[in-house]
Short mmCIF file of N, CA and C in Angstrom, two decimals:
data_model
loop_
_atom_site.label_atom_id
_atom_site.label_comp_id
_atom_site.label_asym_id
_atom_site.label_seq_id
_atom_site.Cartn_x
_atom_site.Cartn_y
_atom_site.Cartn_z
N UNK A 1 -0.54 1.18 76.83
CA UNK A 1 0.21 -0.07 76.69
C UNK A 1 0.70 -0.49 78.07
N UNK A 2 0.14 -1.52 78.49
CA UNK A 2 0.22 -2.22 79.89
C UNK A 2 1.91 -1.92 80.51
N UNK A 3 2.67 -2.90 79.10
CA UNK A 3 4.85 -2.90 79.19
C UNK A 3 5.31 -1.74 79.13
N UNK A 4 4.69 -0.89 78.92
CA UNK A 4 5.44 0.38 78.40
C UNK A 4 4.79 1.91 78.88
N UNK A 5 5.75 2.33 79.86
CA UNK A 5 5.10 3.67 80.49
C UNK A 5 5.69 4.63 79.81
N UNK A 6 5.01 5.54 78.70
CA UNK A 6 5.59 6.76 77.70
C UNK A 6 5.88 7.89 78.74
N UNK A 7 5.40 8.24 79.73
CA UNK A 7 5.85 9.44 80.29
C UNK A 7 7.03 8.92 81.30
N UNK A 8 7.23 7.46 82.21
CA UNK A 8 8.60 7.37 82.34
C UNK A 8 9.37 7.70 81.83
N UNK A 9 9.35 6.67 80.11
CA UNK A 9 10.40 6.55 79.82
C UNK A 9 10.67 8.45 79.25
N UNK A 10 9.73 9.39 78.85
CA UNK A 10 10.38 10.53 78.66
C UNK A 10 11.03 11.34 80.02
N UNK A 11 10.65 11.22 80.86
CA UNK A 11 11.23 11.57 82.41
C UNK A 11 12.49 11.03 82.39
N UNK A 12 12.78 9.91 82.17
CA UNK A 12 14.26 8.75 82.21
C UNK A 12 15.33 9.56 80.94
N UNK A 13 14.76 10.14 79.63
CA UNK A 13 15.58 10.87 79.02
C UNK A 13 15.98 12.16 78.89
N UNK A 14 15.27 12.74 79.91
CA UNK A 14 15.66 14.31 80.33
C UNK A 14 16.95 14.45 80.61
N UNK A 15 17.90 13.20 80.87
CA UNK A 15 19.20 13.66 81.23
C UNK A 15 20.23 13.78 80.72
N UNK A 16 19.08 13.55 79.47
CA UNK A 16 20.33 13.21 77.87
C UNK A 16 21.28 14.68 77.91
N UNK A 17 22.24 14.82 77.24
CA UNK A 17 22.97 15.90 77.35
C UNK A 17 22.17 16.75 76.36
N UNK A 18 22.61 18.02 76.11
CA UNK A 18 22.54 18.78 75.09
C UNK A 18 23.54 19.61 73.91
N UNK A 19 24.62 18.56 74.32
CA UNK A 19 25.75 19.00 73.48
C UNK A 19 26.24 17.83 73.55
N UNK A 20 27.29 17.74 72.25
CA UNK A 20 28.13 16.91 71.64
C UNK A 20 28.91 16.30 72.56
N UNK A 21 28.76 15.07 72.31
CA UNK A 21 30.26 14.04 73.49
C UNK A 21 31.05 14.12 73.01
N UNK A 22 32.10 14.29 74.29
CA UNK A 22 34.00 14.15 73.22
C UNK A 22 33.77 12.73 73.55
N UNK A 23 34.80 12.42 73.22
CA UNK A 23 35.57 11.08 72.85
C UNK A 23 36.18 10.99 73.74
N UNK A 24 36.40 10.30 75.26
CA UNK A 24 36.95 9.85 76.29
C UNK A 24 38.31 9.30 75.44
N UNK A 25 39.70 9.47 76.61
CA UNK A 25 40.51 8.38 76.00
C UNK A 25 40.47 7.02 76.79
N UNK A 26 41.42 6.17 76.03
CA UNK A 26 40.99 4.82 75.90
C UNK A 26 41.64 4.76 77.78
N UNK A 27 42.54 5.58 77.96
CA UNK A 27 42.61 4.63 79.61
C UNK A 27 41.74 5.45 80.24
N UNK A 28 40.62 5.93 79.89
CA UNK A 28 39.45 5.92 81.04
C UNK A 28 38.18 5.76 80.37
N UNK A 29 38.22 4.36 79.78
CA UNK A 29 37.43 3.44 79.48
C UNK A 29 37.60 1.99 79.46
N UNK A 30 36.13 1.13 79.87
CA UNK A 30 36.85 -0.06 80.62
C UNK A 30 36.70 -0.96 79.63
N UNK A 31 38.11 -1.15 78.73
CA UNK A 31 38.52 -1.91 78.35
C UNK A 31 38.57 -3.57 78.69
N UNK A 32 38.16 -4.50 77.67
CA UNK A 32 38.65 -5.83 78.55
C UNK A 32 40.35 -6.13 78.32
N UNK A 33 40.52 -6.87 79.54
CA UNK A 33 42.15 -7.03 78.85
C UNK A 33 42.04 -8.74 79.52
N UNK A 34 43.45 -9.34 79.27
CA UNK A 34 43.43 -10.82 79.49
C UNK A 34 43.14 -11.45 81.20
N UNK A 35 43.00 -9.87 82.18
CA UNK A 35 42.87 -10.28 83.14
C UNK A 35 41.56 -10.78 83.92
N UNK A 36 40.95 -10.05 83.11
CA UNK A 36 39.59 -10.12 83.10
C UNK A 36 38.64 -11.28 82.74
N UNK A 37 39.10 -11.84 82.12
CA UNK A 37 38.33 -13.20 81.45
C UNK A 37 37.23 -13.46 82.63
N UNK A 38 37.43 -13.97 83.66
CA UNK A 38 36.44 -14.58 84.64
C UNK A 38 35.63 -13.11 85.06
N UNK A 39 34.49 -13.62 85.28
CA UNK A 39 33.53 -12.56 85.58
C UNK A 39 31.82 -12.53 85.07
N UNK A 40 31.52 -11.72 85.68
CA UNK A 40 29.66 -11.07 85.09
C UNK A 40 29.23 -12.09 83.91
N UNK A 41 27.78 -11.99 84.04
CA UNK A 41 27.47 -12.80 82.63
C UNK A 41 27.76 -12.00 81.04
N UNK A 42 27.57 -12.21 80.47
CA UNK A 42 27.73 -10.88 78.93
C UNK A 42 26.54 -10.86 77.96
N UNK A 43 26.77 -9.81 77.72
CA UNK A 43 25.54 -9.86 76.50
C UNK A 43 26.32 -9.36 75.79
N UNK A 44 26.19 -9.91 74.16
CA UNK A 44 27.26 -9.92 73.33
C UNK A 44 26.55 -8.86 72.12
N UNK A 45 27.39 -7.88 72.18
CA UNK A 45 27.13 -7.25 70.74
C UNK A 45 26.98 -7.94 69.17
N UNK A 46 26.33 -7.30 68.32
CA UNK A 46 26.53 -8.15 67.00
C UNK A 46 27.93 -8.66 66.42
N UNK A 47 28.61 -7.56 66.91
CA UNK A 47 30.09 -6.92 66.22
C UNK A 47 30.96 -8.53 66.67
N UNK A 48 30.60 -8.72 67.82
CA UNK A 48 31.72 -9.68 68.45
C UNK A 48 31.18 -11.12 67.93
N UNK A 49 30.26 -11.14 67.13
CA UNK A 49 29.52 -12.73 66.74
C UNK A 49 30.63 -12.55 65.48
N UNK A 50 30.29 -11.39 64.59
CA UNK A 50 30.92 -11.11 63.37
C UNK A 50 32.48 -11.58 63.16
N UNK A 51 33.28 -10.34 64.37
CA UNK A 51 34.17 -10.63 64.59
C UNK A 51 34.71 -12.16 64.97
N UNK A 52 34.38 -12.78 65.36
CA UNK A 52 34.74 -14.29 65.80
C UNK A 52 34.29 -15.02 64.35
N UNK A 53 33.19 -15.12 63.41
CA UNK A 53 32.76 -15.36 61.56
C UNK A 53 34.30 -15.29 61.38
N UNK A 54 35.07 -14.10 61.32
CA UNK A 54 35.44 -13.51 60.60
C UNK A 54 37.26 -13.54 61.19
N UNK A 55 37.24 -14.09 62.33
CA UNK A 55 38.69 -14.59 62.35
C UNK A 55 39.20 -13.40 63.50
N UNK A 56 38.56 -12.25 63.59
CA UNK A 56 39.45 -11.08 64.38
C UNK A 56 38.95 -10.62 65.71
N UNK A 57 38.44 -11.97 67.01
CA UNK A 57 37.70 -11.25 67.74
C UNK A 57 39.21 -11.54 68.57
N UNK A 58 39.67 -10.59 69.37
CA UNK A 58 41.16 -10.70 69.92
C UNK A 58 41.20 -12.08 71.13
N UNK A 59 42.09 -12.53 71.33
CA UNK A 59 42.13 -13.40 72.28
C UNK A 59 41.39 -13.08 73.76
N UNK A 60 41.78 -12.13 74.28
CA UNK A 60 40.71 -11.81 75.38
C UNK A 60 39.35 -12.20 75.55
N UNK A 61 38.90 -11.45 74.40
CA UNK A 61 37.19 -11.58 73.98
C UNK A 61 37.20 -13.19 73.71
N UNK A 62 37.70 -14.11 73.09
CA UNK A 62 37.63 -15.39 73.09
C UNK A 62 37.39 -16.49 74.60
N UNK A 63 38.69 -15.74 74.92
CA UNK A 63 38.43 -16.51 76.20
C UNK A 63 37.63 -16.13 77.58
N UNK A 64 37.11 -14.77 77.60
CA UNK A 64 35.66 -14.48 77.96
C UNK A 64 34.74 -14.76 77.60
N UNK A 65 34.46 -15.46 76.40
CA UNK A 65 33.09 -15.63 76.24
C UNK A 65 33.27 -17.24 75.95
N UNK A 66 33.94 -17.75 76.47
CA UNK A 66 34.38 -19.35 76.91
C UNK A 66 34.28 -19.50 78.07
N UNK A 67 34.58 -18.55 79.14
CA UNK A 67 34.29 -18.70 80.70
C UNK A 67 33.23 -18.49 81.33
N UNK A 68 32.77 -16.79 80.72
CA UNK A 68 31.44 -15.91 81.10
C UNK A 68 30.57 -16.30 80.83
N UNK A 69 29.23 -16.99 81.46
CA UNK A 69 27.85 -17.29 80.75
C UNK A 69 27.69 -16.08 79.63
N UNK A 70 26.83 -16.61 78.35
CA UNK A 70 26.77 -15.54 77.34
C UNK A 70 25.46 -15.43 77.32
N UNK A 71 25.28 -14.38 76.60
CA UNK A 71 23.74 -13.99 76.75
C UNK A 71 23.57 -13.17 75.13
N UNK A 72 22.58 -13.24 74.60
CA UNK A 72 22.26 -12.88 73.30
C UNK A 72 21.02 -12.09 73.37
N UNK A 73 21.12 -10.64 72.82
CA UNK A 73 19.87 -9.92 72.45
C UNK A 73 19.30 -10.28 71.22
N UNK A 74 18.16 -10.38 70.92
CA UNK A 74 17.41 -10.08 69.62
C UNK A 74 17.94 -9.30 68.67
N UNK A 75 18.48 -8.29 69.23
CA UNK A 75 19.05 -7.12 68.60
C UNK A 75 20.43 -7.95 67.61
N UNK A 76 20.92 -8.69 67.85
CA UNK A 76 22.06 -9.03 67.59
C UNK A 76 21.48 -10.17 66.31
N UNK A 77 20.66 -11.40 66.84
CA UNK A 77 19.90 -12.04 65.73
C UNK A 77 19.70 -10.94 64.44
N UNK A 78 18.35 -9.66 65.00
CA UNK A 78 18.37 -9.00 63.96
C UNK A 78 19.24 -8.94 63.05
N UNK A 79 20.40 -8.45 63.31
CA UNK A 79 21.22 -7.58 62.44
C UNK A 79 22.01 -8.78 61.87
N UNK A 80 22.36 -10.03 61.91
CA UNK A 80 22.91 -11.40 61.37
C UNK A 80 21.87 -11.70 60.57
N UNK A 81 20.12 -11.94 60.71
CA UNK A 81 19.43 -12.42 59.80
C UNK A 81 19.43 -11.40 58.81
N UNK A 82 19.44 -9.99 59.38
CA UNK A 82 19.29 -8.47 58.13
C UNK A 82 19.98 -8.74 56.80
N UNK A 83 21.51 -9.32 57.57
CA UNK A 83 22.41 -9.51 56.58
C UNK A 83 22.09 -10.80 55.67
N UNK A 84 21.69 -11.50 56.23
CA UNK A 84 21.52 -13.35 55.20
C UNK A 84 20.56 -12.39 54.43
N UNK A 85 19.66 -11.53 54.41
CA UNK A 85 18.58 -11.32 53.56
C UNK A 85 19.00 -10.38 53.17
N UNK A 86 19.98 -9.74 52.73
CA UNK A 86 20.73 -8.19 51.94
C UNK A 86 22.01 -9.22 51.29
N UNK A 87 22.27 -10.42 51.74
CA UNK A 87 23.19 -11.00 50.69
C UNK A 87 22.59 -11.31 49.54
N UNK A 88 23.56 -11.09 48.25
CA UNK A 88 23.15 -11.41 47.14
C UNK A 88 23.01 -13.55 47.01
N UNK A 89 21.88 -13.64 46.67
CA UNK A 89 21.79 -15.37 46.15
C UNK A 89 22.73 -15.71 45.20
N UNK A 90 23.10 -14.72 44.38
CA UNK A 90 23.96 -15.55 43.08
C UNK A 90 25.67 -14.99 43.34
N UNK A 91 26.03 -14.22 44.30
CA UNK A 91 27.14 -14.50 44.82
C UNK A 91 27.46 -15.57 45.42
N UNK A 92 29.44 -16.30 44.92
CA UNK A 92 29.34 -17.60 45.08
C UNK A 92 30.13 -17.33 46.95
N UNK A 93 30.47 -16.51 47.41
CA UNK A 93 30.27 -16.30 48.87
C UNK A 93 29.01 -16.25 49.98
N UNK A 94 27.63 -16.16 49.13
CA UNK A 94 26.59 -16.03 50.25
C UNK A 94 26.71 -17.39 50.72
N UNK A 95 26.64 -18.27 50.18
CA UNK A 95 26.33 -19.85 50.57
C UNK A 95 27.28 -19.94 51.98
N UNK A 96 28.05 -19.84 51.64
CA UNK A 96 29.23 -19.78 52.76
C UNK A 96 29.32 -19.24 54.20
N UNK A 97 28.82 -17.59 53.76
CA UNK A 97 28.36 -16.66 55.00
C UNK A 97 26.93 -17.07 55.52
N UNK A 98 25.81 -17.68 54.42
CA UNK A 98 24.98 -17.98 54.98
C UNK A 98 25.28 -18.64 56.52
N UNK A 99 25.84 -20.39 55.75
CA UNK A 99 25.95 -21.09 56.42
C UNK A 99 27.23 -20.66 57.59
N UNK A 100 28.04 -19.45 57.76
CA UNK A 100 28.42 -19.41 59.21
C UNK A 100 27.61 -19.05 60.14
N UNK A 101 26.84 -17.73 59.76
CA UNK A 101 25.75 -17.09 60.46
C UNK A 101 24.84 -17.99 61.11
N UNK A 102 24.34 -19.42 60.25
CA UNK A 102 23.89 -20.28 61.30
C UNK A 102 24.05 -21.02 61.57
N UNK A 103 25.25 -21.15 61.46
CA UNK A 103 25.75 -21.90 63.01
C UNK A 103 26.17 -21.26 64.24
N UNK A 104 26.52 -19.91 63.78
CA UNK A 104 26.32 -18.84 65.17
C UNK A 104 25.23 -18.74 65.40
N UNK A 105 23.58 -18.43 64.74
CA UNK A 105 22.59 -18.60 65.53
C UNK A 105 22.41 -19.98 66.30
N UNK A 106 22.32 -21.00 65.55
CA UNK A 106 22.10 -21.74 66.15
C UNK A 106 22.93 -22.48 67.11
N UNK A 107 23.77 -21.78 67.57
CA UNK A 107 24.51 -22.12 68.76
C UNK A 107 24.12 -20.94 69.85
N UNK A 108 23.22 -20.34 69.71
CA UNK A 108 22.83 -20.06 70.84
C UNK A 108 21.83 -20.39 71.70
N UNK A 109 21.98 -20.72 72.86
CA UNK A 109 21.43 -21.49 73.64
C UNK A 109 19.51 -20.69 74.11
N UNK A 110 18.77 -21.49 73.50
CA UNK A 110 17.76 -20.68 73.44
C UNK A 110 17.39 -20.10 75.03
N UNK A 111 17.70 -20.41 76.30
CA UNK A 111 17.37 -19.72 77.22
C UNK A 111 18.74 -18.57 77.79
N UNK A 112 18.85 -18.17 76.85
CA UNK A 112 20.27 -17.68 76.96
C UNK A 112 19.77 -16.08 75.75
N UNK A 113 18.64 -16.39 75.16
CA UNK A 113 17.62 -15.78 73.75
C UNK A 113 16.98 -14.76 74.78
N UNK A 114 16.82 -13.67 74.15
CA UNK A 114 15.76 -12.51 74.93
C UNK A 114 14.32 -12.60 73.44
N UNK A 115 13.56 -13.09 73.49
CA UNK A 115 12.83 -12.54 72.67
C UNK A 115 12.75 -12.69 70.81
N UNK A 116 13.36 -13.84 70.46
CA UNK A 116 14.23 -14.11 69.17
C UNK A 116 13.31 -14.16 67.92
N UNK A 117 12.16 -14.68 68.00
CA UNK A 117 11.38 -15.20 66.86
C UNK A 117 10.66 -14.24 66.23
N UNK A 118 9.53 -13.42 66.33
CA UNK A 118 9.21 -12.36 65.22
C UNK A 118 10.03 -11.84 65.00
N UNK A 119 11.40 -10.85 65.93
CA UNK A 119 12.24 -9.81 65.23
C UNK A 119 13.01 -10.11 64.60
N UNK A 120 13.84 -11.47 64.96
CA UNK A 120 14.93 -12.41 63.58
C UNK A 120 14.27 -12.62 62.45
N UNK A 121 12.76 -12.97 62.34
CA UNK A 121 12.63 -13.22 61.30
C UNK A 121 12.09 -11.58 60.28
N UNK A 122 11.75 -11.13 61.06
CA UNK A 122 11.09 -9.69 60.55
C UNK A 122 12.57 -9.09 59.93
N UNK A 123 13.89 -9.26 60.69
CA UNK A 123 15.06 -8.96 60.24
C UNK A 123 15.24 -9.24 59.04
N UNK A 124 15.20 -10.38 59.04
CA UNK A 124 15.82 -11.37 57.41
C UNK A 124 14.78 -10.77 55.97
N UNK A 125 13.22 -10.97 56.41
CA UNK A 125 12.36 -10.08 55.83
C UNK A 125 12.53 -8.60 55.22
N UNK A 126 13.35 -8.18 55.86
CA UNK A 126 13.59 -6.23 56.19
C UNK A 126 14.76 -6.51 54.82
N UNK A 127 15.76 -7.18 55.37
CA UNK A 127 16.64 -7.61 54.32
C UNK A 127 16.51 -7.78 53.25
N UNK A 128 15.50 -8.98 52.84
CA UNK A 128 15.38 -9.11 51.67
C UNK A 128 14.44 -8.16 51.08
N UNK A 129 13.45 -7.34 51.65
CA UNK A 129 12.75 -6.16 50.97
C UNK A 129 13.86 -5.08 50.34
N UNK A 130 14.82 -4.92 51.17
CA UNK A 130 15.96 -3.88 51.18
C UNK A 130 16.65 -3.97 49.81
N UNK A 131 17.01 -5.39 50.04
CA UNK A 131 17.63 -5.48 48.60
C UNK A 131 16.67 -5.46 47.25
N UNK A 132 15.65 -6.20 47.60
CA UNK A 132 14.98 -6.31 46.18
C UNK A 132 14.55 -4.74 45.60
N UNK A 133 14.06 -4.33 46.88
CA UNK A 133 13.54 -2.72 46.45
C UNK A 133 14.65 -1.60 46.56
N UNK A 134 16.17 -1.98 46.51
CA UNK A 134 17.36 -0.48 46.86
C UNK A 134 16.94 0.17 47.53
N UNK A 135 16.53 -0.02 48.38
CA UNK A 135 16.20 0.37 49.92
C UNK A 135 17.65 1.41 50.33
N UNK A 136 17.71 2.84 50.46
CA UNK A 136 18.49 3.49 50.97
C UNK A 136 18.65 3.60 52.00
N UNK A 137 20.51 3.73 53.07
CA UNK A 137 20.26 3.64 54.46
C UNK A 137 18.40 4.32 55.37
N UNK A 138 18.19 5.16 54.79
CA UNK A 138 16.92 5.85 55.77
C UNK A 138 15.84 5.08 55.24
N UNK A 139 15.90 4.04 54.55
CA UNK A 139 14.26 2.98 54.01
C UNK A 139 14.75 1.70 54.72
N UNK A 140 15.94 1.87 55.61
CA UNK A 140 16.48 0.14 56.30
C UNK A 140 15.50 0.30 57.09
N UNK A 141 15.64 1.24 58.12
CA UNK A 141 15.06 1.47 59.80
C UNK A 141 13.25 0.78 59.56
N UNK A 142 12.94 1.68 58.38
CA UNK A 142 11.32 1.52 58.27
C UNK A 142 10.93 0.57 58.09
N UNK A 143 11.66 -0.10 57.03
CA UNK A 143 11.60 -1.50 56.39
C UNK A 143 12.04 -2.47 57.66
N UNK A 144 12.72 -2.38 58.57
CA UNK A 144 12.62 -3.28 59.50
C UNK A 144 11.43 -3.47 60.69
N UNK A 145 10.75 -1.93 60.42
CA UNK A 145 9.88 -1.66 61.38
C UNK A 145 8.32 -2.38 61.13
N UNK A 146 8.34 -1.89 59.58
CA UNK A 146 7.21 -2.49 58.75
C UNK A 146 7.35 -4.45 58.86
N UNK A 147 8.68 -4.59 58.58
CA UNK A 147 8.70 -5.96 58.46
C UNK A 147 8.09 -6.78 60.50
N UNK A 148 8.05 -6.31 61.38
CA UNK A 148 8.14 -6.78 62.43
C UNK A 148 6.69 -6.30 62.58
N UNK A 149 5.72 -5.25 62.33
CA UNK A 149 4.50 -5.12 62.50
C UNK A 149 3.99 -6.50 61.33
N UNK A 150 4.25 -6.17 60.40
CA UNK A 150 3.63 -7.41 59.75
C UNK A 150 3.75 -8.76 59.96
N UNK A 151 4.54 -8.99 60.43
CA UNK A 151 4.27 -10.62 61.42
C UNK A 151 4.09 -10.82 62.88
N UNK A 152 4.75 -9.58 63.32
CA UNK A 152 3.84 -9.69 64.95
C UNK A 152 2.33 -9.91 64.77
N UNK A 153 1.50 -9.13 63.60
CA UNK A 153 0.21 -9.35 63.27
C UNK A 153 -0.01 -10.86 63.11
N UNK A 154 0.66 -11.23 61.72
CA UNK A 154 0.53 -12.69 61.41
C UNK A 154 0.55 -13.53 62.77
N UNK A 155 1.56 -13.45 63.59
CA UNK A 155 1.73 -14.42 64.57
C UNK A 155 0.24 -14.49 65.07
N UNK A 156 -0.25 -13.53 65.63
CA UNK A 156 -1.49 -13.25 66.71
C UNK A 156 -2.35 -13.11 65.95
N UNK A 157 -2.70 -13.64 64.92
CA UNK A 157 -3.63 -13.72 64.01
C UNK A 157 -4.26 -12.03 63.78
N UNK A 158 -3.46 -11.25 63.54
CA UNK A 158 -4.35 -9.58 63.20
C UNK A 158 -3.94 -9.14 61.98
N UNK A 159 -4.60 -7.90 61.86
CA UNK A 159 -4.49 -7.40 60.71
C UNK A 159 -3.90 -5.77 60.40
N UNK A 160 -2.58 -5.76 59.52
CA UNK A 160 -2.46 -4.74 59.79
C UNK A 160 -2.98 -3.52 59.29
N UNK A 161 -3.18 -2.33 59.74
CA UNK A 161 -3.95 -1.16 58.75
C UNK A 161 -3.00 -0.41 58.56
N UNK A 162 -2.75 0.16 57.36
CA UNK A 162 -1.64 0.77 56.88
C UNK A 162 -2.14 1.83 55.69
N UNK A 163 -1.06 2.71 55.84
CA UNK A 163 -1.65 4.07 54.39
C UNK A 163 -0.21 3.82 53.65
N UNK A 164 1.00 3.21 54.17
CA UNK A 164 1.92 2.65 53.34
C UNK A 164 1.84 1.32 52.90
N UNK A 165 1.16 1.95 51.53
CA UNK A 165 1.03 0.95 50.55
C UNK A 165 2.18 0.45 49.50
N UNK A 166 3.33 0.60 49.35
CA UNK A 166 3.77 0.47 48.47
C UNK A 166 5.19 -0.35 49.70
N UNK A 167 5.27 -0.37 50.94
CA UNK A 167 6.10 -1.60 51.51
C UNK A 167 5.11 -2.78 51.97
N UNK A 168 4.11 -2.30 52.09
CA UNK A 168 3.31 -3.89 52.30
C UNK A 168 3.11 -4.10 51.15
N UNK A 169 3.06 -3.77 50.62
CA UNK A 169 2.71 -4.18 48.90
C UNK A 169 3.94 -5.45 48.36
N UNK A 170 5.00 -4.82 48.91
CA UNK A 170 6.14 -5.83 49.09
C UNK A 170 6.24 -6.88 49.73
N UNK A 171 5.48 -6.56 51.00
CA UNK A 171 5.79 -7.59 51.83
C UNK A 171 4.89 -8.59 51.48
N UNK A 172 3.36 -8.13 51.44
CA UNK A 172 2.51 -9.18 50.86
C UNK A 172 2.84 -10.24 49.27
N UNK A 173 3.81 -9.34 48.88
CA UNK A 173 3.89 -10.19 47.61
C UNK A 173 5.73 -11.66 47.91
N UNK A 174 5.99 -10.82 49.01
CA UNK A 174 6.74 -12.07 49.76
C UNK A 174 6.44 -12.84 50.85
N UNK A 175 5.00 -12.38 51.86
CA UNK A 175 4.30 -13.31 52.05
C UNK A 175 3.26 -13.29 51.89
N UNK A 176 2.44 -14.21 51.02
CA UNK A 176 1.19 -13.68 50.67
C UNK A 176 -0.09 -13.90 51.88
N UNK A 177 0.06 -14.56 52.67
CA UNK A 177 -0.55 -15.20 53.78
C UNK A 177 -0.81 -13.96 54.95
N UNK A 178 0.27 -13.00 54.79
CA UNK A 178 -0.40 -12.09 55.66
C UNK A 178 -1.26 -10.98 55.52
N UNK A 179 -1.83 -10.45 56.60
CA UNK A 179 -3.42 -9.43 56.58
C UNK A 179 -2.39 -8.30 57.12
N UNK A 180 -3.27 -7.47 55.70
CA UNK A 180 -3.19 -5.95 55.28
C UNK A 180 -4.00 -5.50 55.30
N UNK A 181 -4.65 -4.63 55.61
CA UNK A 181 -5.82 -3.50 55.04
C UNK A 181 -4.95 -1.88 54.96
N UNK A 182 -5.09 -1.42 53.55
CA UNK A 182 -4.16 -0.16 53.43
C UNK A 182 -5.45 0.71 52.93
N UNK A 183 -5.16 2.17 53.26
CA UNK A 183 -6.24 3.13 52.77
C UNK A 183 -4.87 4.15 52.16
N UNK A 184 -5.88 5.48 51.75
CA UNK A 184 -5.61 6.19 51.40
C UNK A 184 -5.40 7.76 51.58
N UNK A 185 -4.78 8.50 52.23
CA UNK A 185 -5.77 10.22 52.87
C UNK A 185 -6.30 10.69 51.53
N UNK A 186 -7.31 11.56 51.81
CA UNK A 186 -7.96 12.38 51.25
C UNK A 186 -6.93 13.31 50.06
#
């Protein structure tokens, strides 16, 4: 793979520890506080989109990300579309959360986006497989993984080959337009 050097990146994690992290205390960690506002660009965790939905992102964080150019991972889309597609439809709150969630996506400034369109939508996808099928925390990860091979394919017109038949089986029956080929082992 041209982007991606596998023996770097295992060289780059040799320095992982081998034992448990304590828990630093909080004054020797860099906290934001109100002095801080001006500064660096940011890339914003999911938590702090949520938090601001949701009424509790503290004044600091407000007025940093009013000053600081902002910057948005994919990662963060993901996990906002995950949720529109793990909300229930006939709860009379989804309508509601739907519609905050996008207007936080769509207030982000698309060159301001790392990468947004197969994995947001593969997100929302992952979601709604999750729910329809009770998808347990350890069937989220896969189900998001499966959901993003199957339309990275679609996008680039390919096809995916798969021996898990029973999540494309899902996915094809929520989009029927995309290419599967699944086998079987011996």
């Amino acid at each position: 793979m041209a982007d991606f050097d596998f023996a770097a990146a295992v060289r780059w994690a040799r320095f992982a520890p081998r034992a448990t992290l304590a828990r630093r205390r909080d004054a020797d960690l860099p906290f934001l506080d109100a002095a801080q506002v001006a500064g660096s660009a940011l890339l914003l965790d999911t938590c702090v989109s949520i938090d601001r939905l949701q009424g509790r992102a503290p004044a600091a964080v407000v007025r940093a990300i009013t000053t600081r150019p902002v910057n948005h991972a994919t990662v963060a889309i993901q996990e906002l579309m995950r949720t529109v597609g793990v909300l229930n439809p006939d709860d009379p709150r989804t309508v509601a959360a739907v519609s905050a969630i996008g207007r936080q996506i769509d207030a982000m400034r698309p060159h301001r986006v790392f990468a947004a369109d197969v994995l947001g939508r593969a997100a929302l996808l992952s979601g709604i497989l999750c729910r329809l099928q009770g998808y347990a925390a350890d069937g989220r990860l896969r189900a998001l993984q499966d959901c993003v091979l199957f339309l990275l394919a679609q996008k680039l017109g390919l096809t995916v080959l798969t021996r898990n038949i029973a999540d494309f089986d899902g996915l094809l029956h929520l989009i029927s337009a995309g290419r599967v080929l699944l086998y079987r082992t011996a």
